Short mmCIF file of C-alpha atoms in Angstrom, two decimals:
data_model
loop_
_atom_site.label_atom_id
_atom_site.label_comp_id
_atom_site.label_asym_id
_atom_site.label_seq_id
_atom_site.Cartn_x
_atom_site.Cartn_y
_atom_site.Cartn_z
CA MET N 451 114.13 93.98 108.89
CA GLY N 452 111.25 94.02 106.44
CA THR N 453 110.21 96.68 103.91
CA PRO N 454 111.02 100.31 104.86
CA HIS N 455 109.49 103.50 103.51
CA SER N 456 109.95 107.23 104.11
CA ASN N 457 108.50 110.58 103.06
CA ARG N 458 108.97 114.30 103.57
CA THR N 459 106.20 116.18 105.38
CA VAL N 460 105.65 119.95 105.61
CA LYS N 461 103.27 121.35 108.25
CA ARG N 462 102.19 124.83 109.32
CA ALA N 463 100.92 125.50 112.84
CA PRO N 464 98.53 124.65 114.26
CA TRP N 465 98.65 121.01 113.20
CA ARG N 466 98.47 117.47 114.56
CA SER N 467 98.95 114.07 112.90
CA HIS N 468 98.10 110.78 114.61
CA PHE N 469 99.70 107.44 113.77
CA PRO N 470 97.72 104.43 115.07
CA ALA N 471 99.55 101.39 116.40
CA GLN N 472 100.38 98.84 113.72
CA GLY N 473 101.40 95.40 114.88
CA ASN N 474 104.42 94.99 112.64
CA SER N 475 105.99 98.42 112.28
CA ALA N 476 108.69 100.55 113.85
CA GLY N 477 108.47 104.27 113.10
CA PHE N 478 110.75 107.28 113.09
CA HIS N 479 110.53 111.06 112.74
CA VAL N 480 113.38 113.45 111.92
CA VAL N 481 112.93 117.21 112.36
CA LEU N 482 114.52 119.00 109.39
CA GLN N 483 113.12 122.48 110.10
CA GLY N 484 111.22 124.04 112.99
CA SER N 485 110.14 121.98 115.98
CA CYS N 486 107.29 119.77 117.12
CA TRP N 487 106.08 117.46 119.90
CA LEU N 488 105.99 113.69 119.90
CA LEU N 489 102.92 112.57 121.85
CA PRO N 490 102.99 108.81 122.58
CA ASP N 491 99.59 107.32 123.41
CA GLY N 492 99.57 107.08 127.19
CA GLY N 493 103.11 108.45 127.45
CA GLU N 494 104.95 111.66 128.23
CA PRO N 495 105.28 114.34 125.51
CA VAL N 496 108.73 114.73 123.95
CA HIS N 497 109.86 118.06 122.49
CA LEU N 498 111.72 117.61 119.19
CA GLN N 499 113.92 120.35 117.71
CA VAL N 500 115.89 120.72 114.48
CA GLY N 501 118.08 117.68 113.90
CA ASP N 502 116.37 115.56 116.55
CA VAL N 503 115.35 111.99 115.77
CA ALA N 504 112.54 110.04 117.45
CA PHE N 505 112.39 106.26 116.98
CA MET N 506 109.65 103.88 118.12
CA PRO N 507 111.07 100.34 117.78
CA ARG N 508 107.73 98.70 118.55
CA SER N 509 104.24 99.44 117.35
CA ARG N 510 102.87 102.22 119.53
CA GLY N 511 100.19 104.72 118.68
CA HIS N 512 101.42 108.30 118.78
CA ALA N 513 100.87 111.78 117.40
CA ILE N 514 103.15 114.58 116.30
CA ALA N 515 101.95 118.15 116.63
CA ASP N 516 103.11 121.74 116.80
CA SER N 517 102.28 121.78 120.53
CA PRO N 518 100.97 119.28 123.13
CA GLY N 519 97.48 120.69 122.52
CA GLY N 520 97.90 121.23 118.81
CA GLY N 521 95.08 120.60 116.39
CA PRO N 522 93.62 121.69 113.05
CA GLY N 523 93.50 125.44 112.49
CA SER N 524 94.26 128.20 110.03
CA GLU N 525 97.75 126.79 109.24
CA THR N 526 99.34 130.22 109.00
CA GLY N 527 101.91 129.74 111.78
CA PRO N 528 105.54 128.62 111.73
CA GLU N 529 106.52 125.86 109.30
CA THR N 530 107.87 122.47 110.37
CA VAL N 531 109.53 120.06 107.94
CA LEU N 532 109.83 116.40 108.89
CA ARG N 533 111.23 113.20 107.45
CA CYS N 534 108.92 110.40 108.63
CA GLY N 535 109.09 106.69 107.93
CA ALA N 536 108.51 103.17 109.10
CA TYR N 537 110.05 99.72 108.97
CA TYR N 538 107.64 96.81 108.55
CA LEU N 539 109.21 94.11 110.69
CA ASP N 540 108.68 90.42 111.40
CA TYR N 541 107.72 90.48 115.07
CA SER N 542 107.23 86.72 115.19
CA ARG N 543 111.02 86.65 115.67
CA ALA N 544 111.96 90.08 116.98
CA HIS N 545 115.67 90.81 116.71
CA PRO N 546 117.30 91.07 120.15
CA ALA N 547 118.76 94.48 119.27
CA LEU N 548 115.19 95.82 118.96
CA ALA N 549 113.62 93.79 121.75
CA GLU N 550 115.85 95.35 124.42
CA LEU N 551 115.05 98.97 123.48
CA PRO N 552 112.55 101.28 125.25
CA ASP N 553 109.26 102.08 123.52
CA VAL N 554 110.33 105.63 122.61
CA ILE N 555 113.88 106.73 121.79
CA HIS N 556 114.79 110.41 121.53
CA LEU N 557 118.11 111.16 119.84
CA PRO N 558 118.82 114.91 120.24
CA ALA N 559 120.96 116.72 117.71
CA ARG N 560 124.42 117.65 118.98
CA VAL N 561 125.47 120.97 117.47
CA GLY N 562 129.04 120.97 116.20
CA HIS N 563 129.41 117.22 116.69
CA TYR N 564 130.05 114.92 113.72
CA SER N 565 127.32 112.31 113.56
CA PRO N 566 127.09 109.36 111.16
CA LEU N 567 123.35 109.43 111.93
CA ARG N 568 123.14 113.00 110.61
CA SER N 569 125.10 111.99 107.50
CA ALA N 570 122.67 109.12 106.86
CA ILE N 571 119.72 111.50 107.22
CA ASP N 572 121.29 113.99 104.80
CA LEU N 573 121.97 111.28 102.21
CA LEU N 574 118.44 109.92 102.54
CA GLY N 575 116.99 113.40 102.10
CA HIS N 576 119.09 113.99 99.00
CA GLU N 577 117.98 110.73 97.39
CA LEU N 578 114.31 111.31 98.17
CA ASP N 579 114.48 114.83 96.74
CA THR N 580 115.88 113.66 93.38
CA GLN N 581 114.02 111.97 90.57
CA ASP N 582 116.48 109.13 90.09
CA GLY N 583 117.34 108.21 93.69
CA SER N 584 114.73 105.51 94.28
CA GLY N 585 117.24 102.66 93.99
CA ALA N 586 119.27 103.97 96.92
CA VAL N 587 116.40 104.79 99.28
CA ALA N 588 115.83 101.31 100.73
CA PRO N 589 119.54 100.68 101.51
CA LEU N 590 119.83 104.15 103.06
CA LEU N 591 116.82 103.46 105.27
CA GLU N 592 118.57 100.31 106.47
CA VAL N 593 121.70 102.35 107.21
CA LEU N 594 119.54 104.92 109.04
CA LEU N 595 118.15 102.19 111.29
CA LEU N 596 121.67 100.92 112.00
CA PHE N 597 122.87 104.39 113.04
CA MET N 598 119.78 105.10 115.15
CA LEU N 599 120.48 101.91 117.09
CA ARG N 600 124.21 102.61 117.31
CA THR N 601 123.69 106.19 118.49
CA TRP N 602 121.31 105.11 121.24
CA HIS N 603 123.54 102.29 122.44
CA GLU N 604 126.61 104.53 122.50
CA ALA N 605 124.71 106.89 124.81
CA HIS N 606 123.43 104.01 126.98
CA PRO N 607 126.29 101.48 127.31
CA SER N 608 125.52 98.22 129.06
CA ASP N 609 127.40 95.09 130.09
CA THR N 610 124.49 92.88 129.04
CA GLY N 611 122.34 92.52 125.97
CA TRP N 612 122.86 92.07 122.25
CA VAL N 613 125.16 95.03 121.68
CA ALA N 614 127.30 94.07 124.67
CA ALA N 615 127.61 90.60 123.16
CA LEU N 616 128.91 92.07 119.90
CA ARG N 617 131.51 94.04 121.86
CA ASP N 618 132.79 90.94 123.66
CA PRO N 619 135.31 89.30 121.29
CA ALA N 620 134.68 85.76 122.57
CA VAL N 621 130.88 85.95 122.54
CA HIS N 622 130.95 87.76 119.21
CA THR N 623 133.10 85.00 117.69
CA ALA N 624 130.68 82.35 118.90
CA LEU N 625 127.69 84.24 117.53
CA GLN N 626 129.38 84.60 114.15
CA ALA N 627 130.00 80.85 114.07
CA ILE N 628 126.38 80.03 114.96
CA HIS N 629 124.99 82.48 112.41
CA ALA N 630 127.30 81.33 109.63
CA GLU N 631 126.75 77.59 110.17
CA PRO N 632 123.49 76.95 112.04
CA ALA N 633 123.40 73.34 110.85
CA ALA N 634 126.85 72.51 112.25
CA PRO N 635 126.88 70.07 115.21
CA TRP N 636 127.83 72.77 117.71
CA THR N 637 128.41 71.96 121.35
CA VAL N 638 129.34 74.26 124.20
CA GLN N 639 132.85 72.80 124.00
CA SER N 640 133.27 73.41 120.27
CA LEU N 641 131.90 76.96 120.54
CA ALA N 642 134.22 77.62 123.50
CA ALA N 643 137.16 76.36 121.45
CA ARG N 644 136.17 78.66 118.57
CA ALA N 645 135.99 81.57 121.06
CA GLY N 646 139.35 80.67 122.60
CA LEU N 647 138.04 80.06 126.12
CA SER N 648 137.54 77.12 128.42
CA ARG N 649 134.11 75.52 128.35
CA SER N 650 133.06 76.81 131.76
CA VAL N 651 134.34 80.37 131.29
CA PHE N 652 132.75 80.61 127.84
CA ALA N 653 129.36 79.29 128.99
CA GLN N 654 129.33 81.68 131.95
CA ARG N 655 130.31 84.71 129.86
CA PHE N 656 127.85 83.93 127.06
CA THR N 657 124.95 83.43 129.48
CA ALA N 658 125.80 86.48 131.58
CA THR N 659 125.95 88.69 128.49
CA LEU N 660 122.97 87.46 126.48
CA GLY N 661 120.81 86.12 129.29
CA THR N 662 120.56 82.70 127.67
CA GLY N 663 122.87 79.72 127.27
CA PRO N 664 124.82 78.97 124.07
CA LEU N 665 122.75 75.94 123.07
CA THR N 666 119.47 77.68 123.87
CA TYR N 667 120.53 80.52 121.61
CA LEU N 668 121.63 78.02 118.95
CA THR N 669 118.15 76.49 118.94
CA TRP N 670 116.54 79.94 118.75
CA TRP N 671 118.68 80.83 115.74
CA ARG N 672 118.06 77.50 114.02
CA MET N 673 114.31 77.95 114.41
CA THR N 674 114.56 81.53 113.15
CA CYS N 675 116.35 80.32 110.01
CA ALA N 676 113.85 77.49 109.59
CA ALA N 677 110.89 79.87 109.85
CA ARG N 678 112.45 82.08 107.20
CA LEU N 679 112.92 79.13 104.85
CA LEU N 680 109.35 77.95 105.40
CA ARG N 681 107.94 81.41 104.82
CA ASP N 682 110.08 82.50 101.88
CA THR N 683 110.82 79.31 99.93
CA ASP N 684 109.21 76.09 98.73
CA VAL N 685 112.04 73.78 99.74
CA LEU N 686 111.04 70.40 101.13
CA LEU N 687 110.62 69.96 104.86
CA ARG N 688 113.51 67.49 104.81
CA VAL N 689 115.79 70.21 103.41
CA VAL N 690 114.60 72.75 105.99
CA ALA N 691 115.35 70.24 108.73
CA GLU N 692 118.86 69.56 107.39
CA LYS N 693 119.65 73.27 107.02
CA SER N 694 118.49 73.73 110.63
CA GLY N 695 120.83 71.10 111.99
CA TYR N 696 118.42 68.14 112.27
CA THR N 697 118.93 64.76 110.63
CA SER N 698 115.34 63.71 111.42
CA GLU N 699 112.25 65.47 110.09
CA TYR N 700 110.36 64.23 113.14
CA ALA N 701 112.87 65.75 115.59
CA PHE N 702 112.85 69.01 113.64
CA ALA N 703 109.05 69.18 113.52
CA LYS N 704 108.85 68.51 117.26
CA ALA N 705 111.40 71.25 118.04
CA PHE N 706 109.70 73.69 115.66
CA LYS N 707 106.27 73.15 117.20
CA ARG N 708 107.72 73.60 120.66
CA GLU N 709 109.17 76.95 119.55
CA PHE N 710 106.25 78.33 117.49
CA GLY N 711 103.23 76.42 118.78
CA VAL N 712 102.34 75.06 115.34
CA ALA N 713 103.72 72.37 113.04
CA PRO N 714 106.07 73.49 110.21
CA GLY N 715 103.51 72.76 107.49
CA ARG N 716 100.80 74.82 109.18
CA PHE N 717 103.28 77.64 109.83
CA ARG N 718 104.12 77.72 106.11
CA ALA N 719 100.44 77.77 105.14
CA GLN N 720 99.60 80.53 107.62
CA GLY N 721 102.37 82.70 106.22
CA ARG N 722 100.89 82.63 102.73
CA PRO N 723 97.53 84.40 102.27
CA GLU N 724 96.72 82.49 99.11
CA ALA N 725 96.84 79.24 101.09
CA ALA N 726 94.38 80.47 103.72
#
């Protein structure tokens, strides 16, 4: 999910802050006190009140302000306190759980309702307000992202997509197997057996839920793992190929180029500024 960061912001009306689009970030705003407006570039204004969370899973320019027409002024009006942050993500391989979300997500506070999302926000605020809480901030930001996604999906259930796949015991079992052992010689039959279904029923259910066939998804995951190894390690191409389920470097390189549009060696070089 990349490197997250967060900070506490205090504003007095009238005020307005603009956040330009950044190609690799997902942003969020939590209203701790007062209220404000989220103003997506080219989108409809969203009124945010105490306890509300706004999440932008893809880079989109937006502003937050005390009113839709808010701007600089005497700053003597009502005070608004916000927790704002961003996740710097790898959009070369966007996670399906993020790819299927709308551009702007509004998660209203529910008074009197227990919310793990609210608990995560409170814990994050506590750690950021102490002098010795820096070690817990990054993990708490990861938990916050998890609960933002979970809260939205619970309010918008679907029979298709990534979250639906995790709720289907058979598809979930197959995904766990693929993720745990991407280099294994998986076939539709062996994945179906792991999931406890016949080959035809499994293939139909997997495709209907995720919108792609089991072996197509397997290739996508193998290439995702390979890209991570190329970007983050110096292991030999032969090792990357083996860990990605290929016994031939040539076959791996051909599959990788088909997926990313560049050869593995060039991909590795492009991902390292010092090699440019």
